[in-house]
Amino acid sequence: MQKKLLCTILPAICSLLMLAGCTKEETPVFPPSGHIVLITSTFNNNYLYAVDAMHGSLLWRYTFTHPNQPLQSFSSPTVADSLVFIGSHTKRVYAINLFTGIQKWEYQTGDTVLSTPTVSKGVVFVGSGDGKVIALNAVSGTRRWEYATGSKVYSSPTLSGPTVYAGNLNGRIVSVDSAKGTLRWGVNTRGPIYSSPAVVDGVLYVGSFDSSLYAIDTLNGAKKWEFTTAGKIQSSPTVSNGVVYVGSYDNKLYAVDAATGTKLWDFATGYVIASSPVVKDGVVYVGSYDNKLYAIDAATGTQKWAFSTGGLIESSPAVANGLVYTGSRDGYLYAVDAATGIKRWSFKTADRIASSPCVVDATGAVIQSGINGATQ
């Protein structure tokens, strides 16, 4: 899924929207630090927070409010053109002003939205619990097309060229034309897919609850190889320098040769890894249900440091400004020094965090978590 499925996403560089004639409340104003980190709290008290990424102070908070709907969001925020896009258990996709926290539009789906939106060239792609992959106009929220996959889509869509890829709970990976919403091909695995695909050099990598990591040719859907772990795979794979990194319910992080599917190394944590790894400057960062955030040498699989929180971590980390950002089920968003693992600050939300952070800076750079194969 990443249930957050959880901010999917490949790192993107998005221009910030500065329209002439904006009202005063919509004028883009970054905090003095020049960086904003976005995160949602989940379960009973569901909010979207914008926090100063360097100091951990609150900038604004958006409340998901719809009568008789569970106020939960495992979807993670993503940003494009000064708008924050996010899904929710309210059966809606939202567009919210990055600088004010004011909602611009909402789109109602047929079921919960655990998938994290992907945005490109003015189009928002998102999966829904009603089994559809949906394309929306990013400015207006109007639907461009939808494709029915046959089962719930909690996997976050991955866009590569003219094609969008996503998995569903029937274990099927679909390749859909991003302009028309028509099927190119579909491939079945043997278990539900919560993992979000990573696409690199014409190969799609995705994990399945059948305990396997798959490499699939994006041209025709042919399986290139399959790597089997001893547990379900919810974690979304990340590809860096010819190596695929992915976590498993068998408590291990794996490094697998991207060309052959051969295991290079594995690293054992104290519990399940549902978090998606991120690679930055030769280091893999990943969270675990053992309540720890790990930094691991990408080449050797040796631990560099571990940072302990007060709850399990399924949030996928984002790395920016020399800091690693992650959420924890203890309700805190943490900023940890990427080199040392020392906490710089923490921000208390109103509830547990299952989603993943997204960082935006004044240059227009958007740094997202490893939900679908992000390498930072």
Tab-separated table of C-alpha atoms in Angstrom, residues 96-249:
chain	number	residue	atom	x	y	z
A	96	ILE	CA	-5.296	22.051	-0.097
A	97	ASN	CA	-3.304	25.268	-0.387
A	98	LEU	CA	0.297	24.604	0.677
A	99	PHE	CA	0.732	27.979	2.367
A	100	THR	CA	-2.638	28.540	4.038
A	101	GLY	CA	-4.156	25.102	4.658
A	102	ILE	CA	-7.338	26.231	2.879
A	103	GLN	CA	-9.120	23.573	0.838
A	104	LYS	CA	-9.376	24.277	-2.884
A	105	TRP	CA	-11.421	21.258	-3.943
A	106	GLU	CA	-12.435	17.734	-3.005
A	107	TYR	CA	-13.395	14.771	-5.161
A	108	GLN	CA	-15.640	12.015	-3.802
A	109	THR	CA	-14.831	8.413	-4.683
A	110	GLY	CA	-16.827	5.245	-4.046
A	111	ASP	CA	-14.714	4.093	-1.097
A	112	THR	CA	-11.802	4.967	1.157
A	113	VAL	CA	-8.611	6.394	-0.360
A	114	LEU	CA	-5.521	4.907	1.271
A	115	SER	CA	-3.426	5.394	-1.839
A	116	THR	CA	-1.148	8.408	-2.067
A	117	PRO	CA	-1.742	10.620	-5.114
A	118	THR	CA	0.823	11.008	-7.881
A	119	VAL	CA	0.803	14.313	-9.776
A	120	SER	CA	2.255	15.098	-13.179
A	121	LYS	CA	1.545	17.797	-15.782
A	122	GLY	CA	-1.653	18.944	-14.142
A	123	VAL	CA	-3.111	15.474	-13.576
A	124	VAL	CA	-3.615	13.698	-10.241
A	125	PHE	CA	-3.510	9.881	-10.319
A	126	VAL	CA	-4.840	7.999	-7.291
A	127	GLY	CA	-6.177	4.589	-6.315
A	128	SER	CA	-9.441	4.005	-4.449
A	129	GLY	CA	-11.033	1.323	-2.330
A	130	ASP	CA	-13.795	1.020	-4.919
A	131	GLY	CA	-11.232	-0.707	-7.140
A	132	LYS	CA	-10.447	2.164	-9.458
A	133	VAL	CA	-7.420	4.087	-10.625
A	134	ILE	CA	-8.633	7.654	-11.136
A	135	ALA	CA	-7.178	10.605	-13.060
A	136	LEU	CA	-8.263	14.091	-11.923
A	137	ASN	CA	-7.611	17.599	-13.162
A	138	ALA	CA	-5.202	19.022	-10.588
A	139	VAL	CA	-6.603	22.553	-10.808
A	140	SER	CA	-10.331	21.827	-10.682
A	141	GLY	CA	-10.619	18.303	-9.247
A	142	THR	CA	-12.806	17.169	-12.142
A	143	ARG	CA	-12.427	13.570	-13.313
A	144	ARG	CA	-10.596	12.914	-16.564
A	145	TRP	CA	-10.971	9.143	-16.525
A	146	GLU	CA	-11.187	6.102	-14.272
A	147	TYR	CA	-10.159	2.491	-14.786
A	148	ALA	CA	-11.802	-0.337	-12.809
A	149	THR	CA	-9.185	-2.909	-11.776
A	150	GLY	CA	-11.573	-5.430	-10.203
A	151	SER	CA	-10.479	-5.002	-6.588
A	152	LYS	CA	-9.509	-2.369	-4.017
A	153	VAL	CA	-6.516	-0.215	-4.980
A	154	TYR	CA	-4.440	0.745	-1.935
A	155	SER	CA	-1.185	0.741	-3.892
A	156	SER	CA	-0.085	4.219	-4.911
A	157	PRO	CA	0.085	4.775	-8.674
A	158	THR	CA	3.486	5.134	-10.307
A	159	LEU	CA	3.774	7.177	-13.478
A	160	SER	CA	6.486	6.393	-16.010
A	161	GLY	CA	6.328	7.950	-19.460
A	162	PRO	CA	2.821	7.595	-20.915
A	163	THR	CA	1.829	4.839	-18.485
A	164	VAL	CA	0.543	4.634	-14.914
A	165	TYR	CA	1.040	1.452	-12.866
A	166	ALA	CA	-0.775	0.244	-9.733
A	167	GLY	CA	-1.582	-2.938	-7.836
A	168	ASN	CA	-4.843	-4.161	-6.285
A	169	LEU	CA	-5.921	-6.504	-3.491
A	170	ASN	CA	-6.582	-9.306	-5.969
A	171	GLY	CA	-2.823	-9.337	-6.483
A	172	ARG	CA	-2.973	-7.808	-9.942
A	173	ILE	CA	-0.584	-5.221	-11.380
A	174	VAL	CA	-2.106	-3.089	-14.115
A	175	SER	CA	-0.449	-0.935	-16.751
A	176	VAL	CA	-2.828	1.828	-17.876
A	177	ASP	CA	-2.484	4.505	-20.543
A	178	SER	CA	-2.099	7.738	-18.554
A	179	ALA	CA	-3.936	9.868	-21.131
A	180	LYS	CA	-6.874	7.586	-21.948
A	181	GLY	CA	-7.274	5.310	-18.934
A	182	THR	CA	-7.200	2.173	-21.109
A	183	LEU	CA	-5.481	-1.060	-20.092
A	184	ARG	CA	-2.153	-1.905	-21.673
A	185	TRP	CA	-1.556	-5.135	-19.752
A	186	GLY	CA	-2.216	-6.836	-16.428
A	187	VAL	CA	-0.142	-9.340	-14.450
A	188	ASN	CA	-1.282	-11.465	-11.498
A	189	THR	CA	0.702	-12.288	-8.359
A	190	ARG	CA	-0.420	-14.773	-5.717
A	191	GLY	CA	-1.344	-12.297	-2.976
A	192	PRO	CA	-2.782	-8.833	-2.320
A	193	ILE	CA	-0.631	-5.884	-3.365
A	194	TYR	CA	-0.236	-2.962	-0.970
A	195	SER	CA	3.270	-2.178	-2.207
A	196	SER	CA	3.630	0.598	-4.771
A	197	PRO	CA	5.576	-0.118	-7.956
A	198	ALA	CA	9.011	1.323	-8.709
A	199	VAL	CA	9.831	1.680	-12.408
A	200	VAL	CA	13.466	1.979	-13.514
A	201	ASP	CA	14.936	1.439	-17.001
A	202	GLY	CA	11.893	-0.342	-18.374
A	203	VAL	CA	11.467	-2.683	-15.416
A	204	LEU	CA	8.729	-2.547	-12.787
A	205	TYR	CA	9.548	-3.746	-9.263
A	206	VAL	CA	6.781	-4.473	-6.770
A	207	GLY	CA	6.190	-6.526	-3.628
A	208	SER	CA	3.223	-8.784	-2.890
A	209	PHE	CA	1.604	-10.360	0.163
A	210	ASP	CA	2.611	-13.677	-1.428
A	211	SER	CA	6.055	-12.855	0.105
A	212	SER	CA	7.721	-12.166	-3.245
A	213	LEU	CA	9.395	-9.210	-4.912
A	214	TYR	CA	8.732	-9.138	-8.668
A	215	ALA	CA	10.622	-7.649	-11.608
A	216	ILE	CA	8.319	-7.166	-14.610
A	217	ASP	CA	9.050	-5.911	-18.106
A	218	THR	CA	7.031	-2.701	-18.568
A	219	LEU	CA	6.708	-3.264	-22.330
A	220	ASN	CA	4.690	-6.463	-22.220
A	221	GLY	CA	4.205	-7.488	-18.581
A	222	ALA	CA	6.577	-10.465	-18.815
A	223	LYS	CA	8.103	-11.544	-15.505
A	224	LYS	CA	11.895	-11.153	-15.496
A	225	TRP	CA	12.492	-12.629	-12.052
A	226	GLU	CA	10.909	-13.266	-8.653
A	227	PHE	CA	12.685	-13.030	-5.293
A	228	THR	CA	11.005	-14.746	-2.340
A	229	THR	CA	11.279	-13.674	1.302
A	230	ALA	CA	9.931	-15.405	4.406
A	231	GLY	CA	7.156	-12.847	4.980
A	232	LYS	CA	4.552	-10.683	3.295
A	233	ILE	CA	5.803	-7.570	1.487
A	234	GLN	CA	3.929	-4.328	2.117
A	235	SER	CA	7.033	-2.164	1.784
A	236	SER	CA	7.501	-0.480	-1.585
A	237	PRO	CA	10.835	-1.168	-3.295
A	238	THR	CA	13.471	1.477	-3.912
A	239	VAL	CA	16.026	1.120	-6.713
A	240	SER	CA	19.470	2.707	-6.549
A	241	ASN	CA	22.647	1.978	-8.521
A	242	GLY	CA	21.366	-1.349	-9.830
A	243	VAL	CA	20.126	-2.574	-6.445
A	244	VAL	CA	16.535	-3.029	-5.243
A	245	TYR	CA	15.897	-2.437	-1.529
A	246	VAL	CA	12.704	-3.694	0.107
A	247	GLY	CA	11.428	-4.616	3.569
A	248	SER	CA	9.484	-7.732	4.550
A	249	TYR	CA	7.223	-9.020	7.302
